[in-house]
PDB file of C-alpha atoms in Angstrom:
ATOM      1  CA  MET A 771       0.011   0.004   0.012  1.00 81.00           C
ATOM      2  CA  ALA A 772       2.844   2.417   0.821  1.00 85.00           C
ATOM      3  CA  ILE A 773       4.331   1.940  -2.673  1.00 90.00           C
ATOM      4  CA  GLY A 774       0.880   2.451  -4.174  1.00 88.00           C
ATOM      5  CA  VAL A 775       0.441   5.736  -2.279  1.00 88.00           C
ATOM      6  CA  LEU A 776       3.881   6.900  -3.427  1.00 91.00           C
ATOM      7  CA  PHE A 777       3.049   6.238  -7.069  1.00 92.00           C
ATOM      8  CA  ALA A 778      -0.254   8.047  -6.664  1.00 89.00           C
ATOM      9  CA  LEU A 779       1.570  11.053  -5.140  1.00 91.00           C
ATOM     10  CA  VAL A 780       3.998  11.315  -8.118  1.00 93.00           C
ATOM     11  CA  ALA A 781       1.087  10.934 -10.580  1.00 91.00           C
ATOM     12  CA  GLY A 782      -0.698  13.851  -8.785  1.00 89.00           C
ATOM     13  CA  LEU A 783       2.434  16.053  -8.878  1.00 91.00           C
ATOM     14  CA  MET A 784       2.776  15.400 -12.624  1.00 92.00           C
ATOM     15  CA  TRP A 785      -0.932  15.839 -13.408  1.00 88.00           C
ATOM     16  CA  GLY A 786      -0.939  19.206 -11.612  1.00 87.00           C
ATOM     17  CA  LEU A 787       1.262  20.481 -14.428  1.00 88.00           C
ATOM     18  CA  ALA A 788      -1.688  20.103 -16.802  1.00 85.00           C
ATOM     19  CA  PHE A 789      -3.312  23.099 -15.117  1.00 82.00           C
ATOM     20  CA  VAL A 790      -0.190  25.217 -15.816  1.00 84.00           C
ATOM     21  CA  GLY A 791      -0.234  24.931 -19.637  1.00 84.00           C
ATOM     22  CA  PRO A 792      -3.385  26.981 -20.301  1.00 85.00           C
ATOM     23  CA  LEU A 793      -2.235  29.633 -17.829  1.00 83.00           C
ATOM     24  CA  LEU A 794       1.241  29.955 -19.434  1.00 87.00           C
ATOM     25  CA  LEU A 795      -0.249  29.998 -22.950  1.00 89.00           C
ATOM     26  CA  PRO A 796      -3.493  31.946 -22.689  1.00 86.00           C
ATOM     27  CA  ASP A 797      -3.200  33.102 -26.250  1.00 88.00           C
ATOM     28  CA  TYR A 798      -3.362  29.530 -27.575  1.00 91.00           C
ATOM     29  CA  PRO A 799      -6.746  27.886 -28.367  1.00 91.00           C
ATOM     30  CA  ALA A 800      -7.614  24.914 -26.140  1.00 89.00           C
ATOM     31  CA  ALA A 801      -7.870  22.601 -29.114  1.00 91.00           C
ATOM     32  CA  LEU A 802      -4.274  23.397 -30.123  1.00 93.00           C
ATOM     33  CA  LEU A 803      -3.032  22.799 -26.564  1.00 92.00           C
ATOM     34  CA  VAL A 804      -4.780  19.389 -26.540  1.00 92.00           C
ATOM     35  CA  ALA A 805      -3.439  18.367 -29.932  1.00 93.00           C
ATOM     36  CA  GLY A 806       0.077  19.559 -29.015  1.00 93.00           C
ATOM     37  CA  ARG A 807       0.202  17.773 -25.658  1.00 91.00           C
ATOM     38  CA  TYR A 808      -0.989  14.462 -26.982  1.00 91.00           C
ATOM     39  CA  LEU A 809       1.032  14.559 -30.163  1.00 93.00           C
ATOM     40  CA  ALA A 810       3.978  14.905 -27.784  1.00 91.00           C
ATOM     41  CA  PHE A 811       2.612  12.031 -25.644  1.00 90.00           C
ATOM     42  CA  GLY A 812       2.350   9.804 -28.695  1.00 91.00           C
ATOM     43  CA  LEU A 813       5.815  10.730 -30.001  1.00 91.00           C
ATOM     44  CA  VAL A 814       7.331  10.082 -26.526  1.00 88.00           C
ATOM     45  CA  ALA A 815       5.600   6.646 -26.544  1.00 89.00           C
ATOM     46  CA  LEU A 816       7.157   5.644 -29.867  1.00 92.00           C
ATOM     47  CA  PRO A 817      10.732   5.008 -28.560  1.00 91.00           C
ATOM     48  CA  LEU A 818       9.297   3.661 -25.316  1.00 87.00           C
ATOM     49  CA  ALA A 819       7.339   1.110 -27.310  1.00 92.00           C
ATOM     50  CA  TRP A 820      10.662  -0.641 -28.170  1.00 91.00           C
ATOM     51  CA  TRP A 821      11.456  -0.733 -24.470  1.00 89.00           C
ATOM     52  CA  ASP A 822       7.991  -2.225 -23.716  1.00 89.00           C
ATOM     53  CA  ARG A 823       7.782  -4.367 -26.852  1.00 90.00           C
ATOM     54  CA  ALA A 824       7.257  -7.605 -24.968  1.00 90.00           C
ATOM     55  CA  GLY A 825       4.342  -6.204 -22.934  1.00 89.00           C
ATOM     56  CA  LEU A 826       2.816  -4.604 -26.032  1.00 93.00           C
ATOM     57  CA  ARG A 827       2.933  -7.854 -27.989  1.00 92.00           C
ATOM     58  CA  ALA A 828       0.909  -9.474 -25.211  1.00 90.00           C
ATOM     59  CA  LEU A 829      -2.001  -7.063 -25.800  1.00 92.00           C
ATOM     60  CA  SER A 830      -4.981  -8.455 -27.775  1.00 92.00           C
ATOM     61  CA  ARG A 831      -7.125  -6.495 -30.285  1.00 93.00           C
ATOM     62  CA  ALA A 832      -9.699  -5.972 -27.510  1.00 93.00           C
ATOM     63  CA  ASP A 833      -6.975  -4.530 -25.274  1.00 94.00           C
ATOM     64  CA  TRP A 834      -5.933  -2.018 -27.938  1.00 95.00           C
ATOM     65  CA  TRP A 835      -9.530  -1.057 -28.408  1.00 95.00           C
ATOM     66  CA  GLU A 836      -9.767  -0.446 -24.659  1.00 95.00           C
ATOM     67  CA  ALA A 837      -6.630   1.680 -24.787  1.00 94.00           C
ATOM     68  CA  LEU A 838      -8.119   3.698 -27.645  1.00 95.00           C
ATOM     69  CA  LYS A 839     -11.393   4.418 -25.653  1.00 95.00           C
ATOM     70  CA  LEU A 840      -9.432   5.298 -22.474  1.00 95.00           C
ATOM     71  CA  SER A 841      -7.189   7.695 -24.473  1.00 93.00           C
ATOM     72  CA  ALA A 842     -10.107   9.332 -26.256  1.00 94.00           C
ATOM     73  CA  VAL A 843     -12.079  10.044 -23.053  1.00 94.00           C
ATOM     74  CA  GLY A 844      -9.369  10.269 -20.371  1.00 90.00           C
ATOM     75  CA  ASN A 845      -6.851  12.149 -22.429  1.00 89.00           C
ATOM     76  CA  LEU A 846      -8.194  14.103 -25.364  1.00 92.00           C
ATOM     77  CA  LEU A 847     -11.786  14.929 -24.318  1.00 95.00           C
ATOM     78  CA  TYR A 848     -10.856  15.452 -20.633  1.00 92.00           C
ATOM     79  CA  TYR A 849      -8.045  17.901 -21.395  1.00 90.00           C
ATOM     80  CA  LEU A 850     -10.029  19.743 -24.049  1.00 92.00           C
ATOM     81  CA  LEU A 851     -12.750  20.372 -21.460  1.00 94.00           C
ATOM     82  CA  LEU A 852     -10.229  21.274 -18.680  1.00 88.00           C
ATOM     83  CA  ALA A 853      -8.130  23.614 -20.822  1.00 88.00           C
ATOM     84  CA  SER A 854     -11.254  25.370 -22.039  1.00 90.00           C
ATOM     85  CA  ALA A 855     -12.569  25.658 -18.485  1.00 90.00           C
ATOM     86  CA  ILE A 856      -9.263  27.173 -17.233  1.00 85.00           C
ATOM     87  CA  GLN A 857      -9.143  29.702 -20.026  1.00 84.00           C
ATOM     88  CA  ARG A 858     -12.742  30.781 -19.325  1.00 85.00           C
ATOM     89  CA  ALA A 859     -12.899  30.683 -15.541  1.00 79.00           C
ATOM     90  CA  GLY A 860      -9.204  31.013 -14.516  1.00 75.00           C
ATOM     91  CA  GLY A 861      -7.094  28.417 -12.841  1.00 72.00           C
ATOM     92  CA  PRO A 862      -8.279  27.988  -9.217  1.00 72.00           C
ATOM     93  CA  VAL A 863     -12.039  27.520  -9.726  1.00 73.00           C
ATOM     94  CA  PRO A 864     -11.787  24.685 -12.257  1.00 81.00           C
ATOM     95  CA  THR A 865      -9.085  23.193 -10.008  1.00 77.00           C
ATOM     96  CA  MET A 866     -11.583  23.087  -7.194  1.00 74.00           C
ATOM     97  CA  VAL A 867     -14.230  21.518  -9.349  1.00 80.00           C
ATOM     98  CA  ILE A 868     -11.719  18.900 -10.457  1.00 81.00           C
ATOM     99  CA  GLY A 869     -10.886  18.570  -6.730  1.00 75.00           C
ATOM    100  CA  THR A 870     -14.315  16.882  -6.188  1.00 76.00           C
ATOM    101  CA  LEU A 871     -12.992  13.806  -8.086  1.00 78.00           C
ATOM    102  CA  PRO A 872     -11.781  12.016  -4.919  1.00 74.00           C
ATOM    103  CA  VAL A 873     -15.356  12.150  -3.581  1.00 75.00           C
ATOM    104  CA  VAL A 874     -17.044  11.229  -6.814  1.00 79.00           C
ATOM    105  CA  ILE A 875     -14.658   8.362  -7.652  1.00 78.00           C
ATOM    106  CA  ALA A 876     -14.691   7.010  -4.101  1.00 75.00           C
ATOM    107  CA  ILE A 877     -18.457   6.844  -4.011  1.00 78.00           C
ATOM    108  CA  SER A 878     -18.725   5.433  -7.554  1.00 81.00           C
ATOM    109  CA  ALA A 879     -16.112   2.711  -6.810  1.00 76.00           C
ATOM    110  CA  ASN A 880     -17.725   1.789  -3.527  1.00 75.00           C
ATOM    111  CA  VAL A 881     -21.005   1.229  -5.385  1.00 78.00           C
ATOM    112  CA  LEU A 882     -19.693  -0.366  -8.600  1.00 78.00           C
ATOM    113  CA  HIS A 883     -16.586  -2.367  -7.504  1.00 70.00           C
ATOM    114  CA  ARG A 884     -17.341  -3.544  -3.966  1.00 71.00           C
ATOM    115  CA  GLN A 885     -17.548  -7.186  -5.081  1.00 72.00           C
ATOM    116  CA  ARG A 886     -14.081  -7.041  -6.610  1.00 68.00           C
ATOM    117  CA  ASP A 887     -12.238  -4.683  -4.207  1.00 67.00           C
ATOM    118  CA  GLY A 888     -14.285  -5.069  -1.053  1.00 70.00           C
ATOM    119  CA  LEU A 889     -16.467  -2.470   0.559  1.00 73.00           C
ATOM    120  CA  LEU A 890     -14.924   0.486   2.370  1.00 73.00           C
ATOM    121  CA  PRO A 891     -17.382   0.857   5.273  1.00 80.00           C
ATOM    122  CA  TRP A 892     -19.552   3.934   4.672  1.00 81.00           C
ATOM    123  CA  HIS A 893     -19.560   4.984   8.310  1.00 83.00           C
ATOM    124  CA  ARG A 894     -15.721   5.251   8.112  1.00 81.00           C
ATOM    125  CA  LEU A 895     -15.511   6.552   4.577  1.00 80.00           C
ATOM    126  CA  LEU A 896     -17.983   9.394   4.867  1.00 85.00           C
ATOM    127  CA  PRO A 897     -16.020  11.406   7.492  1.00 88.00           C
ATOM    128  CA  CYS A 898     -12.983  11.287   5.205  1.00 83.00           C
ATOM    129  CA  LEU A 899     -15.021  12.483   2.254  1.00 83.00           C
ATOM    130  CA  ALA A 900     -16.620  15.247   4.450  1.00 88.00           C
ATOM    131  CA  LEU A 901     -13.102  16.540   5.326  1.00 88.00           C
ATOM    132  CA  ILE A 902     -12.147  16.539   1.651  1.00 81.00           C
ATOM    133  CA  LEU A 903     -15.306  18.397   0.669  1.00 83.00           C
ATOM    134  CA  ALA A 904     -14.838  20.918   3.500  1.00 88.00           C
ATOM    135  CA  GLY A 905     -11.278  21.557   2.309  1.00 84.00           C
ATOM    136  CA  ILE A 906     -12.432  22.111  -1.239  1.00 79.00           C
ATOM    137  CA  ALA A 907     -15.163  24.469   0.027  1.00 84.00           C
ATOM    138  CA  CYS A 908     -12.683  26.547   1.973  1.00 86.00           C
ATOM    139  CA  VAL A 909     -10.376  27.076  -1.042  1.00 79.00           C
ATOM    140  CA  ASN A 910     -13.306  27.725  -3.324  1.00 75.00           C
ATOM    141  CA  HIS A 911     -14.675  30.370  -0.949  1.00 82.00           C
ATOM    142  CA  VAL A 912     -11.413  32.310  -1.094  1.00 82.00           C
ATOM    143  CA  GLU A 913     -11.373  32.139  -4.891  1.00 74.00           C
ATOM    144  CA  MET A 914     -14.925  33.238  -5.227  1.00 75.00           C
ATOM    145  CA  GLN A 915     -14.310  36.250  -2.990  1.00 80.00           C
ATOM    146  CA  ALA A 916     -11.381  37.231  -5.181  1.00 76.00           C
ATOM    147  CA  LEU A 917     -13.523  36.811  -8.293  1.00 72.00           C
ATOM    148  CA  ALA A 918     -16.289  39.012  -6.862  1.00 74.00           C
ATOM    149  CA  GLN A 919     -13.808  41.866  -6.492  1.00 77.00           C
ATOM    150  CA  GLN A 920     -13.039  41.948 -10.230  1.00 72.00           C
ATOM    151  CA  PRO A 921     -15.419  44.396 -11.863  1.00 68.00           C
ATOM    152  CA  GLN A 922     -14.710  43.214 -15.409  1.00 70.00           C
ATOM    153  CA  THR A 923     -15.709  39.616 -14.757  1.00 65.00           C
ATOM    154  CA  ASP A 924     -17.729  38.053 -17.573  1.00 71.00           C
ATOM    155  CA  LEU A 925     -20.142  35.967 -15.628  1.00 74.00           C
ATOM    156  CA  ALA A 926     -21.481  34.071 -18.680  1.00 81.00           C
ATOM    157  CA  ARG A 927     -17.930  33.103 -19.703  1.00 82.00           C
ATOM    158  CA  TYR A 928     -17.142  32.186 -16.089  1.00 80.00           C
ATOM    159  CA  ALA A 929     -20.244  29.980 -15.798  1.00 84.00           C
ATOM    160  CA  SER A 930     -19.451  28.234 -19.080  1.00 90.00           C
ATOM    161  CA  GLY A 931     -15.971  27.460 -17.698  1.00 88.00           C
ATOM    162  CA  VAL A 932     -17.441  25.959 -14.530  1.00 85.00           C
ATOM    163  CA  ALA A 933     -19.818  23.813 -16.662  1.00 91.00           C
ATOM    164  CA  LEU A 934     -16.937  22.621 -18.768  1.00 93.00           C
ATOM    165  CA  ALA A 935     -15.024  21.650 -15.591  1.00 91.00           C
ATOM    166  CA  VAL A 936     -18.034  19.622 -14.374  1.00 90.00           C
ATOM    167  CA  ALA A 937     -17.997  17.770 -17.735  1.00 95.00           C
ATOM    168  CA  ALA A 938     -14.268  17.131 -17.250  1.00 93.00           C
ATOM    169  CA  VAL A 939     -15.087  15.547 -13.838  1.00 90.00           C
ATOM    170  CA  VAL A 940     -17.508  13.192 -15.593  1.00 92.00           C
ATOM    171  CA  CYS A 941     -14.767  12.097 -18.093  1.00 93.00           C
ATOM    172  CA  TRP A 942     -12.223  11.605 -15.343  1.00 87.00           C
ATOM    173  CA  THR A 943     -14.595   9.678 -13.125  1.00 89.00           C
ATOM    174  CA  TRP A 944     -15.095   7.164 -15.899  1.00 92.00           C
ATOM    175  CA  TYR A 945     -11.403   6.903 -16.840  1.00 91.00           C
ATOM    176  CA  PRO A 946      -9.835   5.735 -13.553  1.00 85.00           C
ATOM    177  CA  LEU A 947     -12.673   3.344 -12.828  1.00 86.00           C
ATOM    178  CA  ARG A 948     -12.393   1.788 -16.314  1.00 90.00           C
ATOM    179  CA  ASN A 949      -8.617   1.842 -16.308  1.00 89.00           C
ATOM    180  CA  ALA A 950      -8.424   0.239 -12.825  1.00 84.00           C
ATOM    181  CA  GLN A 951     -10.879  -2.444 -13.949  1.00 86.00           C
ATOM    182  CA  TRP A 952      -8.621  -3.434 -16.834  1.00 90.00           C
ATOM    183  CA  LEU A 953      -5.466  -3.443 -14.689  1.00 86.00           C
ATOM    184  CA  ARG A 954      -7.055  -5.459 -11.895  1.00 82.00           C
ATOM    185  CA  GLN A 955      -8.347  -7.978 -14.471  1.00 87.00           C
ATOM    186  CA  HIS A 956      -4.830  -8.285 -15.906  1.00 87.00           C
ATOM    187  CA  PRO A 957      -2.464  -8.370 -12.897  1.00 86.00           C
ATOM    188  CA  ASP A 958       0.175 -10.085 -15.033  1.00 84.00           C
ATOM    189  CA  ARG A 959       0.439  -7.117 -17.434  1.00 84.00           C
ATOM    190  CA  SER A 960       2.964  -4.318 -17.139  1.00 85.00           C
ATOM    191  CA  PRO A 961       1.446  -0.995 -15.972  1.00 86.00           C
ATOM    192  CA  ARG A 962       4.320   0.760 -17.833  1.00 87.00           C
ATOM    193  CA  ALA A 963       3.455  -1.039 -21.112  1.00 90.00           C
ATOM    194  CA  TRP A 964      -0.215  -0.124 -20.602  1.00 92.00           C
ATOM    195  CA  ALA A 965       0.770   3.528 -20.280  1.00 88.00           C
ATOM    196  CA  THR A 966       2.832   3.288 -23.449  1.00 90.00           C
ATOM    197  CA  ALA A 967      -0.124   1.546 -25.261  1.00 93.00           C
ATOM    198  CA  GLN A 968      -2.374   4.498 -24.343  1.00 92.00           C
ATOM    199  CA  GLY A 969       0.213   6.932 -25.763  1.00 90.00           C
ATOM    200  CA  LEU A 970       0.395   4.971 -29.035  1.00 94.00           C
ATOM    201  CA  ALA A 971      -3.401   4.926 -29.196  1.00 94.00           C
ATOM    202  CA  THR A 972      -3.540   8.655 -28.579  1.00 93.00           C
ATOM    203  CA  LEU A 973      -1.079   9.532 -31.365  1.00 93.00           C
ATOM    204  CA  PRO A 974      -3.308   9.062 -34.455  1.00 94.00           C
ATOM    205  CA  MET A 975      -6.275  10.736 -32.749  1.00 95.00           C
ATOM    206  CA  ALA A 976      -4.133  13.748 -31.709  1.00 94.00           C
ATOM    207  CA  TRP A 977      -2.683  13.998 -35.234  1.00 95.00           C
ATOM    208  CA  LEU A 978      -6.203  14.062 -36.767  1.00 95.00           C
ATOM    209  CA  GLY A 979      -7.168  16.676 -34.212  1.00 93.00           C
ATOM    210  CA  TYR A 980      -4.182  18.777 -35.135  1.00 94.00           C
ATOM    211  CA  VAL A 981      -4.902  18.585 -38.822  1.00 94.00           C
ATOM    212  CA  ALA A 982      -8.598  19.373 -38.269  1.00 94.00           C
ATOM    213  CA  PHE A 983      -7.691  22.417 -36.186  1.00 93.00           C
ATOM    214  CA  TRP A 984      -5.176  23.612 -38.792  1.00 93.00           C
ATOM    215  CA  ALA A 985      -7.918  23.366 -41.494  1.00 93.00           C
ATOM    216  CA  TRP A 986     -10.427  25.160 -39.296  1.00 93.00           C
ATOM    217  CA  ASN A 987      -7.936  27.762 -38.252  1.00 91.00           C
ATOM    218  CA  ALA A 988      -7.276  28.673 -41.959  1.00 89.00           C
ATOM    219  CA  THR A 989     -10.911  29.945 -42.208  1.00 89.00           C
ATOM    220  CA  ALA A 990     -10.986  31.805 -38.907  1.00 86.00           C
ATOM    221  CA  SER A 991     -11.215  35.575 -38.849  1.00 85.00           C
ATOM    222  CA  GLN A 992      -8.222  35.863 -36.523  1.00 86.00           C
ATOM    223  CA  PRO A 993      -6.155  32.760 -37.289  1.00 89.00           C
ATOM    224  CA  THR A 994      -3.483  31.437 -34.966  1.00 91.00           C
ATOM    225  CA  PRO A 995      -0.027  31.353 -36.608  1.00 91.00           C
ATOM    226  CA  MET A 996       0.641  27.785 -37.583  1.00 90.00           C
ATOM    227  CA  PRO A 997       2.204  25.216 -37.153  1.00 89.00           C
ATOM    228  CA  LEU A 998       3.287  26.067 -33.559  1.00 90.00           C
ATOM    229  CA  GLY A 999       1.448  29.224 -32.738  1.00 88.00           C
ATOM    230  CA  PRO A1000       2.730  32.737 -31.833  1.00 91.00           C
ATOM    231  CA  ARG A1001       5.430  31.430 -29.417  1.00 93.00           C
ATOM    232  CA  PRO A1002       6.744  28.263 -31.125  1.00 93.00           C
ATOM    233  CA  LEU A1003       9.720  27.559 -28.905  1.00 93.00           C
ATOM    234  CA  VAL A1004       7.765  27.942 -25.619  1.00 93.00           C
ATOM    235  CA  PHE A1005       4.835  25.924 -27.014  1.00 94.00           C
ATOM    236  CA  ALA A1006       7.038  23.090 -28.297  1.00 93.00           C
ATOM    237  CA  GLY A1007       9.091  22.891 -25.095  1.00 93.00           C
ATOM    238  CA  LEU A1008       6.036  22.931 -22.846  1.00 93.00           C
ATOM    239  CA  MET A1009       4.175  20.335 -24.903  1.00 93.00           C
ATOM    240  CA  LEU A1010       7.163  18.032 -24.881  1.00 92.00           C
ATOM    241  CA  ALA A1011       7.488  18.312 -21.122  1.00 91.00           C
ATOM    242  CA  MET A1012       3.783  17.726 -20.658  1.00 90.00           C
ATOM    243  CA  GLY A1013       3.821  14.773 -23.059  1.00 89.00           C
ATOM    244  CA  LEU A1014       6.610  13.061 -21.137  1.00 90.00           C
ATOM    245  CA  LEU A1015       5.810  14.034 -17.524  1.00 91.00           C
ATOM    246  CA  THR A1016       2.040  14.884 -17.358  1.00 89.00           C
ATOM    247  CA  SER A1017       0.996  12.159 -19.804  1.00 86.00           C
ATOM    248  CA  TRP A1018       3.314   9.170 -19.955  1.00 88.00           C
ATOM    249  CA  LEU A1019       4.987   9.293 -16.571  1.00 90.00           C
ATOM    250  CA  ALA A1020       1.786  10.254 -14.664  1.00 89.00           C
ATOM    251  CA  THR A1021      -0.142   7.494 -16.461  1.00 87.00           C
ATOM    252  CA  HIS A1022       2.541   4.934 -15.629  1.00 87.00           C
ATOM    253  CA  CYS A1023       2.556   5.930 -11.945  1.00 91.00           C
ATOM    254  CA  TRP A1024      -1.199   5.896 -11.750  1.00 87.00           C
ATOM    255  CA  ASN A1025      -1.309   2.445 -13.338  1.00 85.00           C
ATOM    256  CA  GLU A1026       1.138   1.232 -10.715  1.00 88.00           C
ATOM    257  CA  ALA A1027      -1.019   2.678  -7.979  1.00 89.00           C
ATOM    258  CA  SER A1028      -4.201   1.228  -9.445  1.00 84.00           C
ATOM    259  CA  GLN A1029      -2.808  -2.269  -9.335  1.00 82.00           C
ATOM    260  CA  ARG A1030      -1.886  -1.895  -5.643  1.00 85.00           C
ATOM    261  CA  LEU A1031      -4.830   0.003  -4.122  1.00 83.00           C
ATOM    262  CA  PRO A1032      -8.603  -0.580  -3.967  1.00 79.00           C
ATOM    263  CA  THR A1033     -10.271   1.712  -6.523  1.00 73.00           C
ATOM    264  CA  ALA A1034     -12.360   3.532  -3.931  1.00 66.00           C
ATOM    265  CA  LEU A1035      -9.166   4.354  -1.961  1.00 73.00           C
ATOM    266  CA  ALA A1036      -7.003   5.111  -5.040  1.00 75.00           C
ATOM    267  CA  GLY A1037      -9.626   7.563  -6.218  1.00 71.00           C
ATOM    268  CA  GLN A1038      -9.143   9.723  -3.109  1.00 73.00           C
ATOM    269  CA  PHE A1039      -5.468  10.181  -3.934  1.00 81.00           C
ATOM    270  CA  ILE A1040      -6.385  12.246  -7.003  1.00 78.00           C
ATOM    271  CA  VAL A1041      -6.490  14.953  -4.281  1.00 79.00           C
ATOM    272  CA  PHE A1042      -2.732  15.135  -4.853  1.00 84.00           C
ATOM    273  CA  GLU A1043      -3.448  16.494  -8.319  1.00 84.00           C
ATOM    274  CA  THR A1044      -5.588  19.257  -6.819  1.00 80.00           C
ATOM    275  CA  LEU A1045      -2.935  20.164  -4.213  1.00 83.00           C
ATOM    276  CA  ALA A1046      -0.194  20.236  -6.849  1.00 88.00           C
ATOM    277  CA  ALA A1047      -2.262  22.382  -9.232  1.00 85.00           C
ATOM    278  CA  LEU A1048      -2.949  24.878  -6.416  1.00 81.00           C
ATOM    279  CA  LEU A1049       0.746  25.008  -5.526  1.00 86.00           C
ATOM    280  CA  TYR A1050       1.763  25.701  -9.093  1.00 88.00           C
ATOM    281  CA  ALA A1051      -1.039  28.285  -9.543  1.00 81.00           C
ATOM    282  CA  TYR A1052       0.150  30.234  -6.465  1.00 83.00           C
ATOM    283  CA  LEU A1053       3.752  30.016  -7.597  1.00 87.00           C
ATOM    284  CA  LEU A1054       2.720  31.514 -10.945  1.00 84.00           C
ATOM    285  CA  ARG A1055       0.836  34.272  -9.189  1.00 79.00           C
ATOM    286  CA  GLY A1056       3.871  35.001  -7.027  1.00 83.00           C
ATOM    287  CA  GLU A1057       1.725  35.221  -3.854  1.00 80.00           C
ATOM    288  CA  ALA A1058       1.177  33.229  -0.723  1.00 82.00           C
ATOM    289  CA  PRO A1059      -2.195  31.472  -0.163  1.00 83.00           C
ATOM    290  CA  ALA A1060      -4.688  32.885   2.285  1.00 85.00           C
ATOM    291  CA  TYR A1061      -5.083  31.313   5.717  1.00 89.00           C
ATOM    292  CA  LEU A1062      -8.429  29.808   4.731  1.00 90.00           C
ATOM    293  CA  THR A1063      -6.765  28.240   1.706  1.00 86.00           C
ATOM    294  CA  LEU A1064      -4.123  26.669   3.966  1.00 89.00           C
ATOM    295  CA  ALA A1065      -6.909  25.432   6.199  1.00 91.00           C
ATOM    296  CA  GLY A1066      -8.591  23.884   3.196  1.00 85.00           C
ATOM    297  CA  VAL A1067      -5.350  22.125   2.174  1.00 82.00           C
ATOM    298  CA  ALA A1068      -4.981  20.782   5.735  1.00 87.00           C
ATOM    299  CA  LEU A1069      -8.519  19.388   5.608  1.00 88.00           C
ATOM    300  CA  LEU A1070      -7.826  17.775   2.185  1.00 78.00           C
ATOM    301  CA  VAL A1071      -4.651  16.087   3.529  1.00 79.00           C
ATOM    302  CA  GLY A1072      -6.382  15.092   6.736  1.00 83.00           C
ATOM    303  CA  GLY A1073      -9.151  13.389   4.834  1.00 81.00           C
ATOM    304  CA  VAL A1074      -6.631  11.375   2.740  1.00 75.00           C
ATOM    305  CA  VAL A1075      -4.651  10.392   5.863  1.00 74.00           C
ATOM    306  CA  LEU A1076      -7.814   9.133   7.580  1.00 80.00           C
ATOM    307  CA  ALA A1077      -8.761   7.143   4.470  1.00 75.00           C
ATOM    308  CA  LEU A1078      -5.380   5.348   4.577  1.00 67.00           C
ATOM    309  CA  ARG A1079      -6.476   3.753   7.880  1.00 73.00           C
ATOM    310  CA  ILE A1080      -9.572   2.137   6.327  1.00 74.00           C
ATOM    311  CA  ARG A1081      -9.345  -1.494   5.208  1.00 71.00           C
ATOM    312  CA  PRO A1082     -11.857  -2.891   2.738  1.00 70.00           C
ATOM    313  CA  ARG A1083     -14.237  -5.609   3.897  1.00 74.00           C
ATOM    314  CA  ALA A1084     -15.131  -8.565   1.726  1.00 71.00           C
ATOM    315  CA  VAL A1085     -18.666  -8.556   0.309  1.00 69.00           C
ATOM    316  CA  ALA A1086     -20.589 -11.860   0.353  1.00 65.00           C
ATOM    317  CA  GLY A1087     -21.955 -13.207  -2.954  1.00 58.00           C
TER     318      GLY A1087
END
């Protein structure tokens, strides 16, 4: 379990970088950010495929189809929604909406996978979830107060950003549940090879998305300079770093965690992504978090620590 928690922590630190890209490149359309990140993921996966060739050869056609579905929903669609949400509502509020994932995934897994993983007793799980929700509420309250003090706020644009973040939560509730199901059904398979397989499955979809954006961009009234946008070196370097760290390494670490932890418990460790994203956001702002934000972080961490003490119970039948 300790190794599983460590892998989940590293995955969260890497995934937090996904929230930085749209903030560093606000002049780039979300669709170009998505295509760039996952083209880089697929290109990173190509040389790694030779390293994982034995594990990849063991995958069946059904396994590759599963990798394609996971990549489409958990990679491309999720990040398109998230990047759009961040560009419309700013960084912290979508981060907080995504921060509900530990609660949503834990409840979903406890309902859907209790026969396989065992049941985390509700009377012990609910206090942990309550602490996590309270922490999210504290941080969200601080951000909403800051938003209210901005006279030029476009409420319609902000609301659409929140709605897109909620849709991203739906995508990323489905992804870890489905991904963990495949990994637990194939304990003999390499989590690293499965991460590489998802990168290879993502590459053709990202390439088609990039070509489609380029074609659409040519007809736009204010087209983005192509092929790499107005800041090509920054864009290429950031996309390569995200492809390697935020996509491949994070997916590999999450796969390792998913094979070692019950799904309901692993889902709560996505809180590490929220904490990392908040840390990076405040570093970019160059300011210290408010006391209420720090209290919210303490509640988030406390909820996860309490969850570590829960052991699943076997369910009859």
